Phi, psi and omega in degrees: 000318171337292174321293169348296190285314186277320177296321196300302187309299181300344170267003193254109189316185175251149179291349162202155192266117139104248178256137169205157171067001170096014176237125172266149197259128187290143172254134212292132171286159170288146183232165180251105192265351183287002186225009177266134192242142131321138182265163170283143177227129194300131164319296197260023165275159175283174193288326173282010171252331166302322180282317171335292197295315183319289185308301170312323191295294184320312191282344172288319188271005163281144168299341189243001176223160173232145181261119170266327187182141183230113198066065180291109200255124179253120183247148178239137165030042177083004186245123183283143196252318195171185175213154174266138191290301210209137152231122186229161188229100191299116189286333159298334182245327191073037183266133166278134169240157166240105170267136175242123198273110173255101173245130193216168187230096178237141184262144169259120183268099169309325197286354164280129188293308195287128186286333176275006163284330199290351174264143163220155145330142175254034158250032182051009197258350189241083211239153217278308191304298182294350162298302186297347169265342172297304165315305191293314202259322177236319195275317179288341178265354184302320204284343183256013178296121180301336196290339184265005184298339172291313177272347168289312184304313154313310187286343192049054176233156196242115187304332179293308182268033194265106185257128189253155183197146188248143160269086195231093200253130167226177136260129184230160180220126176276185181276125172325108182091358175280143198279316195198129169239140190242115186231024154312107046234039172267182184270131187278329180308338181286327167314093179241041176172201181218179177215174181182136160333148163299305198278022143273318164309319168285043182220165188316322184295357189237010181265339147285021170245181182237149191224153171215149188252076154341127161298133193326279170350320197272334186281013162276320186296163167285154168298162198231145158269017158303013187227177205249102187265158170229166181298176189284323175322294183304324185291327190286343205262296186295317171274355167304305193309296190338305195292335170292350177239033181044045180230139204267116160271185166247123197242141153243113188261127195257137175264146166325326172279028191087327174272127193240131189236149150290152176192114178271135190242109215265159183274325189261000000 
């Protein structure tokens, strides 16, 4: 599974290209996975923390990058202020970077007029614009906190020469059946599937398909036929229970042709 996670992360597009919203996007190095050997990742971690392990492995595997520090803590008077995700160095240019990592699953809600507010987590609790505000207002400014200076000096880093970028990868999901979805200035290659409301999923149109409900860490992966797919009826029983808990699952929907696509079913 660790290798699949690393491949899934690597193949997930960045949410934007170059610089948008005043934030430069980290350009991931090209890697040769034919010789890559994934290291174990603790099983009980949440997806975000698993992705930190993946990012660190891939940076260390790259010939052009050095990992200087990971999850560098910032404390003041024994109080935890925050942490920097990564400090890395580009060897060919000897340039140091502070990189904040994000890996998100967002549905696109076209009923919201403000484009920045259209991206939200399947359970409506994780908003893209609030993550941007956190990056710009809290996470990036941590680098300049004076409490961090001794640690930067011990790592032989000059604060004024550190560049700041985000490695912001995302899978986006458009409304089911929608042909075109304008998400400029975001990367349209991030659209990886669709979303639908429960009452629409519980209709005749979906009864001829088979389904697999992936574990959360499998959300990152490209859907595979090497899973046990079950009927719409069996899937509906499981999803109905999740709807009662206000939990929006991802499905891998397999058509009779063998084509598989990702589909979120939302409760709201």
